[in-house]
Tab-separated table of C-alpha atoms in Angstrom:
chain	number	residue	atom	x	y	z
A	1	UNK	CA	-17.182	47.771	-110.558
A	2	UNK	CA	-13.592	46.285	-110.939
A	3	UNK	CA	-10.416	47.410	-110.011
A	4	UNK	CA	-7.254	46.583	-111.557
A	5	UNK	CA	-4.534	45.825	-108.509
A	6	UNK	CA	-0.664	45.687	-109.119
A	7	UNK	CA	1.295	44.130	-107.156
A	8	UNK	CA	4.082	43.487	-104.896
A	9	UNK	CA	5.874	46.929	-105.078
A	10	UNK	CA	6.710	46.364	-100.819
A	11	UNK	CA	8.447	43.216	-101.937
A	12	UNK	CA	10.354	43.937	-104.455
A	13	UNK	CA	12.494	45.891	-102.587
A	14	UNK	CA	13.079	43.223	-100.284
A	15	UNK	CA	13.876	41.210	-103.246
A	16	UNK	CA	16.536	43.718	-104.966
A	17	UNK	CA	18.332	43.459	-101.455
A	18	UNK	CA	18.673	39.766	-101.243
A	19	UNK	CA	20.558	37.233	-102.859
A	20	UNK	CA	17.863	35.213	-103.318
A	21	UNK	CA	17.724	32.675	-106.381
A	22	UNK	CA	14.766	31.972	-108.743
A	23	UNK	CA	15.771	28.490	-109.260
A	24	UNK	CA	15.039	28.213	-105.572
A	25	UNK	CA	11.720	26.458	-104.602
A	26	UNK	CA	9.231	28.086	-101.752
A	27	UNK	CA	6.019	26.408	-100.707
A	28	UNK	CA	3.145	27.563	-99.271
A	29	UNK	CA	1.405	24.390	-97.064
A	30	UNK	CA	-1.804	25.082	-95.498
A	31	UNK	CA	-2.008	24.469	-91.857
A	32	UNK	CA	-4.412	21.786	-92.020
A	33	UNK	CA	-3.439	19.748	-95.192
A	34	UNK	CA	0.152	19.168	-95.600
A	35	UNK	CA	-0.704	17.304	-99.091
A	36	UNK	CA	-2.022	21.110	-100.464
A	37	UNK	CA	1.128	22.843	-101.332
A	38	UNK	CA	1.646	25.061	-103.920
A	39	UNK	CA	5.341	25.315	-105.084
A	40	UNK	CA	7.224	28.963	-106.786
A	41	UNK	CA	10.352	29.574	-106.782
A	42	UNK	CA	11.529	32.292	-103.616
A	43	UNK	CA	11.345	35.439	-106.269
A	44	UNK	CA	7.505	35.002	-106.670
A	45	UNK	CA	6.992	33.935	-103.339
A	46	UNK	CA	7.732	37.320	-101.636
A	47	UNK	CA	5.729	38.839	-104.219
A	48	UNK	CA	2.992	36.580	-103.362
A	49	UNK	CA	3.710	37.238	-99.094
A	50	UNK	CA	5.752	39.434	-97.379
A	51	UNK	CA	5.849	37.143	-94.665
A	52	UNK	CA	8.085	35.446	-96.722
A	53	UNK	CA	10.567	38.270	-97.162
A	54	UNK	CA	10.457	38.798	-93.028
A	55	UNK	CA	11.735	35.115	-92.547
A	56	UNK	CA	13.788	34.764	-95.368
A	57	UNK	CA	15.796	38.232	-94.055
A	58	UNK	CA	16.165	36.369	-90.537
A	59	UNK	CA	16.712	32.715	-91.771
A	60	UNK	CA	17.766	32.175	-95.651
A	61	UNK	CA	17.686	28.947	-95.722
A	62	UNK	CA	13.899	28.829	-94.949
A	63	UNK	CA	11.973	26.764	-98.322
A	64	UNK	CA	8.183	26.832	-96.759
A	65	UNK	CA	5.719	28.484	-94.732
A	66	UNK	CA	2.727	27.307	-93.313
A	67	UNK	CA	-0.852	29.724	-93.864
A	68	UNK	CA	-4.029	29.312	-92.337
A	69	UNK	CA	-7.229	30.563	-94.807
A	70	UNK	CA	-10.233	29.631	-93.698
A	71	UNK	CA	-13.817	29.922	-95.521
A	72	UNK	CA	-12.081	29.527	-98.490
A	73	UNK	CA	-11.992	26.712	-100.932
A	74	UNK	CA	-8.570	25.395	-102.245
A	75	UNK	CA	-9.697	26.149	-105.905
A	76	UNK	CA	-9.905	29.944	-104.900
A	77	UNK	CA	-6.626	29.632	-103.384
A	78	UNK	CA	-5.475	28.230	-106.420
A	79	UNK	CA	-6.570	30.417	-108.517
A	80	UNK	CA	-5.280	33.423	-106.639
A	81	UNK	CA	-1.691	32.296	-106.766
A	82	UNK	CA	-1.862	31.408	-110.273
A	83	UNK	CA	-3.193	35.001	-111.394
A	84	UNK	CA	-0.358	36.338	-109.739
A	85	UNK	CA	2.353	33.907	-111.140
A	86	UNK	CA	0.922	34.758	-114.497
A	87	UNK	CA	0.183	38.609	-114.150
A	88	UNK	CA	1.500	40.291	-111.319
A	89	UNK	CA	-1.972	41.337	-111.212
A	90	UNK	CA	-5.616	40.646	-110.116
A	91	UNK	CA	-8.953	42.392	-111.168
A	92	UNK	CA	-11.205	42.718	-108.020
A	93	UNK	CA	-15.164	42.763	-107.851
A	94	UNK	CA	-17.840	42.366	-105.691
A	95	UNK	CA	-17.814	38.337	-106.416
A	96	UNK	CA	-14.004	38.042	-105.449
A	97	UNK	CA	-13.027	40.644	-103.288
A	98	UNK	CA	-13.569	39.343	-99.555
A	99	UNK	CA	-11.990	35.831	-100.743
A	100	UNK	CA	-9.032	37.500	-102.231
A	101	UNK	CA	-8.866	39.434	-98.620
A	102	UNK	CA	-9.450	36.747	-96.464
A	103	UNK	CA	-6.138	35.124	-98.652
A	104	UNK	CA	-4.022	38.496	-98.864
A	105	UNK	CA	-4.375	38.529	-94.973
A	106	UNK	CA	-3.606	34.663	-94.718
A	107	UNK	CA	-0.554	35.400	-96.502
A	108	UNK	CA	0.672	38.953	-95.825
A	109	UNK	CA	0.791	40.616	-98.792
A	110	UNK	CA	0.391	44.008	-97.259
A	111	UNK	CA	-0.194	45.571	-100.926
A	112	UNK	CA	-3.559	43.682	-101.276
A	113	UNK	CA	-4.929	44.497	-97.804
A	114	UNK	CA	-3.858	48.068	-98.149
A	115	UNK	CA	-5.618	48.369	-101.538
A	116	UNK	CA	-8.680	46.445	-100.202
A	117	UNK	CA	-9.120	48.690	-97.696
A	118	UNK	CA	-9.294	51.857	-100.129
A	119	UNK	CA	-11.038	50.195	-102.155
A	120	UNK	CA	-14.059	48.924	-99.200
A	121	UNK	CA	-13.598	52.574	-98.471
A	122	UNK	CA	-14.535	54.150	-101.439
A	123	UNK	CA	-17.237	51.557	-102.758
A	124	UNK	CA	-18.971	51.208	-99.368
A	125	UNK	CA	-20.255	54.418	-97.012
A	126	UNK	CA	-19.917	53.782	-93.548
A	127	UNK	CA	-22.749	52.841	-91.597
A	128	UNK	CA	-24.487	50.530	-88.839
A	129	UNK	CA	-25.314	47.712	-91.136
A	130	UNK	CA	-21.780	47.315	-92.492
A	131	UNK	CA	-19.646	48.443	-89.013
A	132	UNK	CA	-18.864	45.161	-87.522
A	133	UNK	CA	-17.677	43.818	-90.895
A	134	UNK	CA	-15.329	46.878	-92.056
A	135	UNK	CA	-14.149	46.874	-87.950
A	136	UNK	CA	-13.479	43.055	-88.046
A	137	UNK	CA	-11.399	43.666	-91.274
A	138	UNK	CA	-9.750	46.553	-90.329
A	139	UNK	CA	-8.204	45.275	-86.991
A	140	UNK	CA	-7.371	41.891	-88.454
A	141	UNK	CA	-5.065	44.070	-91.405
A	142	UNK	CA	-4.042	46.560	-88.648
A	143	UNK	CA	-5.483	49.243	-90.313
A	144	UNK	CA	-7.205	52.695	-88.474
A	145	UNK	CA	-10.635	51.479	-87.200
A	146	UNK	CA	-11.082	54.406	-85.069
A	147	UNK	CA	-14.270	55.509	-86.937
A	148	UNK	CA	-16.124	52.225	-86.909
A	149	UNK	CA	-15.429	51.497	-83.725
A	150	UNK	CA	-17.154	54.823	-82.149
A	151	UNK	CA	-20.208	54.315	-84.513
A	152	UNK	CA	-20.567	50.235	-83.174
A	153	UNK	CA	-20.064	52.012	-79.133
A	154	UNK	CA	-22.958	53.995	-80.240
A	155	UNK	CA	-25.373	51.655	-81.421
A	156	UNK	CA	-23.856	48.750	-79.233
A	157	UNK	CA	-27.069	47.904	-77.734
A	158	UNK	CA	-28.851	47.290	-81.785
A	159	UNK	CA	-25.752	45.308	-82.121
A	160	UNK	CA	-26.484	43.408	-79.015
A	161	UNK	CA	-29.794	43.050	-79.421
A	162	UNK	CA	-29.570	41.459	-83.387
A	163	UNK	CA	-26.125	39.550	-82.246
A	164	UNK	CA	-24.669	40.658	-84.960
A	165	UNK	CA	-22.077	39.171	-83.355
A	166	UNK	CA	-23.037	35.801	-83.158
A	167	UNK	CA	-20.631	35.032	-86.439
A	168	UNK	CA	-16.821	35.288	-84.464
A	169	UNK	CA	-15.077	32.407	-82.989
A	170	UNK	CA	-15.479	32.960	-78.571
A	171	UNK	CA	-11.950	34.807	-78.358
A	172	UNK	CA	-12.482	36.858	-81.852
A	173	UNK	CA	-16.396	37.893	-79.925
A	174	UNK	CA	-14.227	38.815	-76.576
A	175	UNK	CA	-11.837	40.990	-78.665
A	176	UNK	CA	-13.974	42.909	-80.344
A	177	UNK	CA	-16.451	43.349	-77.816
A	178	UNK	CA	-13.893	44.657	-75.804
A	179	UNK	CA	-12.095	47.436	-77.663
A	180	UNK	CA	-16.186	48.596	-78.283
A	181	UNK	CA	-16.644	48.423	-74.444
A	182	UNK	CA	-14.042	50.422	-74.125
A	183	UNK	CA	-15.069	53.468	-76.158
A	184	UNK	CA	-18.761	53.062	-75.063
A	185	UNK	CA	-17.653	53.663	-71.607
A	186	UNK	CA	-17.013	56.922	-72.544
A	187	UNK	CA	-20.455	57.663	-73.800
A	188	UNK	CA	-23.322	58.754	-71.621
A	189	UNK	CA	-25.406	55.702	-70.779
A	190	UNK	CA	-29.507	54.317	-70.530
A	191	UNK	CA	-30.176	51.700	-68.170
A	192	UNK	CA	-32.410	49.690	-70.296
A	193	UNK	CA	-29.210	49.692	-72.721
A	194	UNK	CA	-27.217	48.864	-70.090
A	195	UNK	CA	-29.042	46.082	-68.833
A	196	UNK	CA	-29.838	44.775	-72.466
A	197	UNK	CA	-25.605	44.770	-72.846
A	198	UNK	CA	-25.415	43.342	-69.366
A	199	UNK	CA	-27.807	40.432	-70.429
A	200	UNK	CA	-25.792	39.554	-73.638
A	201	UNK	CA	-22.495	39.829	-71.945
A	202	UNK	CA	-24.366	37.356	-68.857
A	203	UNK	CA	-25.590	34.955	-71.479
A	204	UNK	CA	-22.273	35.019	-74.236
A	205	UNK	CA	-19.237	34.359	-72.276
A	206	UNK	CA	-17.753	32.384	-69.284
A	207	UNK	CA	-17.188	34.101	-66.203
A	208	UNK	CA	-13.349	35.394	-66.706
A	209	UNK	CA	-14.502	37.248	-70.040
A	210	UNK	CA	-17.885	38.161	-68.688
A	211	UNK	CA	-16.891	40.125	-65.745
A	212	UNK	CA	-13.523	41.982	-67.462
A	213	UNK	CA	-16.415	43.036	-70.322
A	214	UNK	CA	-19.271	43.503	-67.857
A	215	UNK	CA	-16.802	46.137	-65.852
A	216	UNK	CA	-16.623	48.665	-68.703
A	217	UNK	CA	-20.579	49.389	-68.909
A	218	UNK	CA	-21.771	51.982	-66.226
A	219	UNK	CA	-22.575	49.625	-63.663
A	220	UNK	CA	-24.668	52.728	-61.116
A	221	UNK	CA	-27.096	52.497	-64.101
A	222	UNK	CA	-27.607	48.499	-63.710
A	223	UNK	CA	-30.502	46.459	-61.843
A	224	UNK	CA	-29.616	45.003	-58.362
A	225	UNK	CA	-30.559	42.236	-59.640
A	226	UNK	CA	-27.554	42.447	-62.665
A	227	UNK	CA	-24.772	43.173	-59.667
A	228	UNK	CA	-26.036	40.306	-57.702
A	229	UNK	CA	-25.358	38.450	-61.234
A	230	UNK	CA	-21.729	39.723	-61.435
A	231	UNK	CA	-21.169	39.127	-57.714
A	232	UNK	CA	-21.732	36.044	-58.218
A	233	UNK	CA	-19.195	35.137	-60.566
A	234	UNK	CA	-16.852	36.176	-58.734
A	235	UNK	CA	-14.121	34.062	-57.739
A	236	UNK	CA	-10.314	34.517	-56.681
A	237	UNK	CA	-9.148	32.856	-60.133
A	238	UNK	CA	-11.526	34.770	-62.629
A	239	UNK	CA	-11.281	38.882	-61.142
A	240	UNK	CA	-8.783	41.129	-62.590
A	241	UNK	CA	-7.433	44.811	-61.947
A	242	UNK	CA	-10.492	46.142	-64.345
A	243	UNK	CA	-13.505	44.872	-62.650
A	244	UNK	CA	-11.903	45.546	-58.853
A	245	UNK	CA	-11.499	49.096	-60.065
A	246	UNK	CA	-15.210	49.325	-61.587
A	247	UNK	CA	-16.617	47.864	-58.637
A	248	UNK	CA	-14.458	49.963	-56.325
A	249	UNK	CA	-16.103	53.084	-58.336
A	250	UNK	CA	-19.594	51.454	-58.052
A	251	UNK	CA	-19.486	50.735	-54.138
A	252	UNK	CA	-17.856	53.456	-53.595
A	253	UNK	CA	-15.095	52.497	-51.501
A	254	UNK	CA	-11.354	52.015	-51.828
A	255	UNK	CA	-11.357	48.473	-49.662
A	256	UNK	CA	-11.591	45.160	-50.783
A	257	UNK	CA	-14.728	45.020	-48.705
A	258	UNK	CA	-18.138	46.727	-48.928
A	259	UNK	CA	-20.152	47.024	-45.378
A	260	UNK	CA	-23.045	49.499	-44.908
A	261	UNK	CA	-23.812	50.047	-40.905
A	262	UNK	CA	-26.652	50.984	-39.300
A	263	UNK	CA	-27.887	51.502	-35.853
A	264	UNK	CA	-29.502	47.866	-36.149
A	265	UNK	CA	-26.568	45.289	-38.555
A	266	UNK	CA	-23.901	46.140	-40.516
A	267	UNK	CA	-24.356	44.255	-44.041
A	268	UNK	CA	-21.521	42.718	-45.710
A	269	UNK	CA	-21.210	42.086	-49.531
A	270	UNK	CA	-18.900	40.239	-51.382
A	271	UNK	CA	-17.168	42.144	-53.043
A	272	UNK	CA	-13.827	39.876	-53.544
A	273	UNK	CA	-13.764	36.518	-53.157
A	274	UNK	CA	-13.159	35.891	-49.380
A	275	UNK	CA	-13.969	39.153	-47.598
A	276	UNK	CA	-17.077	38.274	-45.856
A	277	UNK	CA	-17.761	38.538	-42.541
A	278	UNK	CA	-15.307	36.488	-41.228
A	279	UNK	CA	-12.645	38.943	-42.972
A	280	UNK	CA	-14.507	42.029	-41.188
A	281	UNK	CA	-14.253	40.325	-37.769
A	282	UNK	CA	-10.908	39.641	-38.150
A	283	UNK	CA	-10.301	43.225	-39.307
A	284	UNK	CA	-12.055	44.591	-36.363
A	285	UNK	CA	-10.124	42.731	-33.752
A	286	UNK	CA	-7.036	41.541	-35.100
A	287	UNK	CA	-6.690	38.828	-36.435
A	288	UNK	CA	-8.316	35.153	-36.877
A	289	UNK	CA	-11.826	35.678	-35.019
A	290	UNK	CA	-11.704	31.956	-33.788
A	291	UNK	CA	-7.786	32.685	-32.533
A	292	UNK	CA	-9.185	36.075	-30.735
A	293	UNK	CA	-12.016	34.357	-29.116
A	294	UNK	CA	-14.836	36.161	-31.349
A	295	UNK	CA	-16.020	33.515	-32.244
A	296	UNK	CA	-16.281	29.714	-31.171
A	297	UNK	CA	-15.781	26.879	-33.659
A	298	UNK	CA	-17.457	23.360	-32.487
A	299	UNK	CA	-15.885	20.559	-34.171
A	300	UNK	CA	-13.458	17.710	-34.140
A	301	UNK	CA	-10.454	18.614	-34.280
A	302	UNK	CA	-6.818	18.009	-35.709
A	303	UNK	CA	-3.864	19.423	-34.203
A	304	UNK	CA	-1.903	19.454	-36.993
A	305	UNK	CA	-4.740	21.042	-39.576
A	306	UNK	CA	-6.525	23.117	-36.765
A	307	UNK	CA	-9.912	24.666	-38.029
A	308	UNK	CA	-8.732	27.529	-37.850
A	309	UNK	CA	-7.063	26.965	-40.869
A	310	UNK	CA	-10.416	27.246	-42.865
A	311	UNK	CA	-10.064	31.168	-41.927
A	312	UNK	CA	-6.662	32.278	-43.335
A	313	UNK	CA	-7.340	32.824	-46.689
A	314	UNK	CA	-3.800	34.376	-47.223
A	315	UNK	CA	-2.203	31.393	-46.832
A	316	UNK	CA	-2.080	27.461	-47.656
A	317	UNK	CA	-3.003	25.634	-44.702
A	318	UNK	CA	-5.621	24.463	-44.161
A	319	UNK	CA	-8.604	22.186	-41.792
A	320	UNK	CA	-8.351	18.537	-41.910
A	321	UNK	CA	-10.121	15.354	-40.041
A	322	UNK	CA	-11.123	11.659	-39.825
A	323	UNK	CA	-14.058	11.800	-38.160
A	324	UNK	CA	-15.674	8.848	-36.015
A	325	UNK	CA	-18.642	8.640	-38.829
A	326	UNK	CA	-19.792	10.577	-41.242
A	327	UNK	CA	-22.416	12.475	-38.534
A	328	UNK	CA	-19.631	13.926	-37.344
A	329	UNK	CA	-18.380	15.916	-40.530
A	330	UNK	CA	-19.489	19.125	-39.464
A	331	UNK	CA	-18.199	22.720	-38.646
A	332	UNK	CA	-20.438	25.045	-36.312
A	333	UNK	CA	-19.473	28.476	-36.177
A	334	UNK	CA	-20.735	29.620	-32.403
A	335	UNK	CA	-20.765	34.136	-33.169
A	336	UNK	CA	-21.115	34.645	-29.422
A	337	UNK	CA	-22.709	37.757	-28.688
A	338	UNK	CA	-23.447	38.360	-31.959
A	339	UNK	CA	-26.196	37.353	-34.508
A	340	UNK	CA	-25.799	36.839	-38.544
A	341	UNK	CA	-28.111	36.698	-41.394
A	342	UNK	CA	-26.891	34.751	-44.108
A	343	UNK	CA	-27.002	36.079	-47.798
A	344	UNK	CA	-24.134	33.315	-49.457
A	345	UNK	CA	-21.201	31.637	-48.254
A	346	UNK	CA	-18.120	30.639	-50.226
A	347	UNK	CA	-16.093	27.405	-49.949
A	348	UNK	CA	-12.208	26.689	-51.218
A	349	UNK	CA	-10.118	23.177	-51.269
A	350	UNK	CA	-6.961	22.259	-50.388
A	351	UNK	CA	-3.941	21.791	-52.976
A	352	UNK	CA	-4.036	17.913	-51.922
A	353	UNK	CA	-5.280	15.888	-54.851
A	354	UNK	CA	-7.078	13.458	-52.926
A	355	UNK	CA	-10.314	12.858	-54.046
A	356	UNK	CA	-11.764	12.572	-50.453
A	357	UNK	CA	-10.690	16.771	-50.164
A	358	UNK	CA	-13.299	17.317	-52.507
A	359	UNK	CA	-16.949	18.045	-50.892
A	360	UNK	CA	-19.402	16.647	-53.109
A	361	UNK	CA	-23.166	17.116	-51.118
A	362	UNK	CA	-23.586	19.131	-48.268
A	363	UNK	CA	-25.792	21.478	-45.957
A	364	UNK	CA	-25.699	25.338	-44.459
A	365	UNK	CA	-27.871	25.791	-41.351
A	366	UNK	CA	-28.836	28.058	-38.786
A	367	UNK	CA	-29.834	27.968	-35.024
A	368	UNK	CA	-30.074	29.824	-31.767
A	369	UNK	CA	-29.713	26.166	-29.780
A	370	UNK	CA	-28.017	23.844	-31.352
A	371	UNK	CA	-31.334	21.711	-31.029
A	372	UNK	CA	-33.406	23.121	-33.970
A	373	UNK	CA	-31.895	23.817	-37.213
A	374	UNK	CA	-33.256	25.664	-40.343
A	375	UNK	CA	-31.910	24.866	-43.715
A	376	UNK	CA	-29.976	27.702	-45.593
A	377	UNK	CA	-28.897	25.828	-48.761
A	378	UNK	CA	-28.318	22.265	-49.333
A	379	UNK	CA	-25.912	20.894	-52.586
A	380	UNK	CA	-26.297	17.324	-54.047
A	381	UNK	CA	-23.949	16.212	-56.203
A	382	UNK	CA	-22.428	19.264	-56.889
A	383	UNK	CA	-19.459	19.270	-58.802
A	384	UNK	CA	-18.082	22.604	-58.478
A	385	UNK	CA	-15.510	21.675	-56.187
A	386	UNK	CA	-14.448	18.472	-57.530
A	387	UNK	CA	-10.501	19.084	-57.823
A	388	UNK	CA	-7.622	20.470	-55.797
A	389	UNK	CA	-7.453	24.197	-55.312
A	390	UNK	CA	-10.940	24.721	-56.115
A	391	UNK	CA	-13.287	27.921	-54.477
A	392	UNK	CA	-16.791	29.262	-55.308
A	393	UNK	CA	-19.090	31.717	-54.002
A	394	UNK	CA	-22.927	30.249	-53.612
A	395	UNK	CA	-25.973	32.230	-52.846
A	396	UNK	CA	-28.518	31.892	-50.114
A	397	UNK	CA	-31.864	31.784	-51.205
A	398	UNK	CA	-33.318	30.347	-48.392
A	399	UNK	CA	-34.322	32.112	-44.704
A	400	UNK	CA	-32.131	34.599	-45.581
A	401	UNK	CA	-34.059	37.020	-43.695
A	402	UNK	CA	-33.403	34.614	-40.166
A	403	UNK	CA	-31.131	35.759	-37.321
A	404	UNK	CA	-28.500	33.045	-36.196
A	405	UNK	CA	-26.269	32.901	-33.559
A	406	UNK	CA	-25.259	29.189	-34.933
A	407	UNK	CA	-24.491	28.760	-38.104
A	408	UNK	CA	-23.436	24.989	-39.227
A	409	UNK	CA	-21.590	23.306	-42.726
A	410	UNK	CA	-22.125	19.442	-42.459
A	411	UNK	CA	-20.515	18.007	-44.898
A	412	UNK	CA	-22.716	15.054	-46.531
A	413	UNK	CA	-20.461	13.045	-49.040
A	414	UNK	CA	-17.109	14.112	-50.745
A	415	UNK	CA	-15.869	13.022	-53.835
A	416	UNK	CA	-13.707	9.711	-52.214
A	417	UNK	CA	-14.247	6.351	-51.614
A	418	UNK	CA	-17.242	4.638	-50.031
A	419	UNK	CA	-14.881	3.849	-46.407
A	420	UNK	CA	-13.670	7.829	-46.772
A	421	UNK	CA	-16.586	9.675	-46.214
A	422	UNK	CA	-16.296	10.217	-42.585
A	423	UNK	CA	-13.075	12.794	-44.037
A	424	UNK	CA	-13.637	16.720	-44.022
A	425	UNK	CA	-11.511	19.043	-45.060
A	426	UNK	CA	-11.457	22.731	-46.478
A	427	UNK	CA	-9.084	24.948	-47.396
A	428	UNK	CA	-11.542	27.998	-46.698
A	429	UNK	CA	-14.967	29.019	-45.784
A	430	UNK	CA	-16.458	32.290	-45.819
A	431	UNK	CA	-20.335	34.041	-45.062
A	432	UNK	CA	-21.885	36.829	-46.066
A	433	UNK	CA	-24.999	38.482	-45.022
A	434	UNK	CA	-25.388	40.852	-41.825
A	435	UNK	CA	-24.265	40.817	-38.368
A	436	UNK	CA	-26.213	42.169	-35.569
């Protein structure tokens, strides 16, 4: 089937208002090949682009404009400015159609896309297998998408499942994704759907993008296993007002913190970065448990970066030392009359660039002595807190089941020189698990 298209009746009008010239030159240079330019005088040039008319109304002088077409060869390019200089027209088909609509949309040259459009529309009958495409093509021409994008949030988990969005750029993925999230939010859910979404989002996209997407499925209808997942991404740079609200609606609760209490422990779960069970304690009795005497904290210490430090999270202070050796790089946390089980702890460093800031190996342990000491987690190597400013929640998957009334962080190695590793510091440090 072909379809005759005329063109540039938006233009013109911007062209009988003007005082533009023809004996003016206008080139079109492609973003990523200044040599490729193809030169018309102004008059043709808004016909070809009514980008052009936009900037020559705010700036006359303007001779050039840059495009970006990608997929497409310069021959095609070519050829589609030269049926226009000669014609004012093009004939569309099934061989030429998406190339001259990848172009029209390069350009601007609203006529095209609009015609496109009805054309797509008339030739093609809505359905799963074509969705993604005629949503993808619709947003990018700002066009109304409103009917593929309910019949993707209903089939979103066949879409998942055949990533039939593997094609898109990351950020192009996230878009999408996201304005389909949020009308499939609004539609009943399945948890095996949910979970097969969950998995995709888990599996596609850093943390940041996960957990924004992640927060618009119905999250009571995930595994435990899938919120442990999310929890764990967590971190103060990466959260944003959508998945605190979805989580607040999951938990329940209109805190920053989650606790469940029974007649036994009260379990704490991290539900923010840094409101563990330090955060509780110091909610309970007001204010910095090691300043209130909840808690004891054995270590060497500095007068002018206290330990202490490590336990205002609001703030930028922080705990510093030069220890006598590097067996002395160690915090114990003494809980008193209490007892804690420990599910994950998170760490944070200080703004100072230093290299010997940065903890590099170290251990989590627990004891009811100070004699015998059972292993929690140990990190080699790790370089997830190599840099200034740095935090990140890790998970327990050892003894997690053990009651403590000690629990220890030595420090192993940081990140500095060979005659600096008797130097700990950390900006913050915070457990989870339960207390008893």
């Amino acid at each position: 089937m072909i379809n005759t298209l005329a063109l540039g009746q938006r233009a013109i009008k911007g062209v009988l208002s003007s005082n533009w010239a023809p004996e003016f030159t206008f080139k079109f240079v492609l973003t990523d090949d200044d040599d490729f330019q193809i030169k018309t005088n102004m008059i043709k040039a808004c016909f070809l682009s009514s980008k052009v008319c936009h900037n020559l109304n705010s700036d006359p002088t303007i001779d050039s404009i840059k495009i970006e077409i990608k997929k497409v060869s310069k021959k095609m390019i070519r050829n589609f400015f030269q049926l226009i200089d000669d014609e004012l027209k093009l004939e569309l088909n099934a061989s030429n159609s998406e190339t001259y609509f990848e172009i029209a949309q390069a350009l601007g040259t609203e006529d095209i896309i609009e015609e496109l459009n009805k054309i797509y529309d008339s030739n093609e009958k809505l359905s799963i297998n074509n969705a993604i495409h005629r949503l993808t093509r619709k947003m990018h021409s700002k066009q109304n998408y409103s009917a593929e994008l309910s019949l993707c949030a209903q089939n979103l988990t066949s879409l998942v499942l055949t990533d039939s969005f593997g094609c898109f750029f990351d950020r192009e993925k996230f878009e999408i994704l996201r304005e389909i999230l949020e009308v499939y939010s609004t539609i009943a859910g399945d948890p095996q759907h949910e979970h097969s979404i969950f998995t995709y989002l888990y599996e596609n996209f850093e943390s940041k993008e996960f957990l924004e997407l992640a927060s618009y499925l119905h999250l009571k209808l995930l595994h435990g296993e899938d919120i442990s997942y999310m929890m764990q991404r967590l971190s103060e740079d990466n959260i944003c007002s959508q998945t605190i609200q979805a989580l607040k609606i999951f938990f329940g609760s209109e805190t920053n913190q989650l606790m469940t209490t029974s007649s036994k422990c009260t379990k704490v779960v991290r539900m923010m970065p840094f409101t563990g069970i330090f955060d509780k304690l110091r909610n309970d009795y007001g204010g910095n448990p090691e300043k209130t005497k909840v808690i004891e904290i054995i270590t060497t210490d500095s007068s002018r970066f206290p330990v202490s430090n490590a336990l205002n999270y609001n703030d930028k202070t922080c705990f510093y030392n030069k220890m006598k050796s590097i067996e002395h790089t160690y915090i114990i946390f003494n809980f008193k009359s209490f007892k804690v089980s420990i599910s994950g702890y998170e760490l944070k460093t200080r703004i100072a660039n230093q290299r010997y800031n940065f903890p590099k190996s170290w251990l989590i342990q627990g004891s009811n002595d100070m004699h015998s000491w059972t292993t929690l987690d140990q990190k080699n190597h790790c370089y997830d807190l190599e840099g200034a400013n740095k935090s990140k929640y890790f998970q327990v998957k050892m003894n997690q089941q053990e009651k403590f009334q000690y629990i220890k962080y030595q420090q192993l190695s940081n990140f500095g020189g060979y005659n600096e590793q008797n130097q700990i510091s950390l900006a913050a440090i915070e457990f989870y698990g339960n207390i008893y």
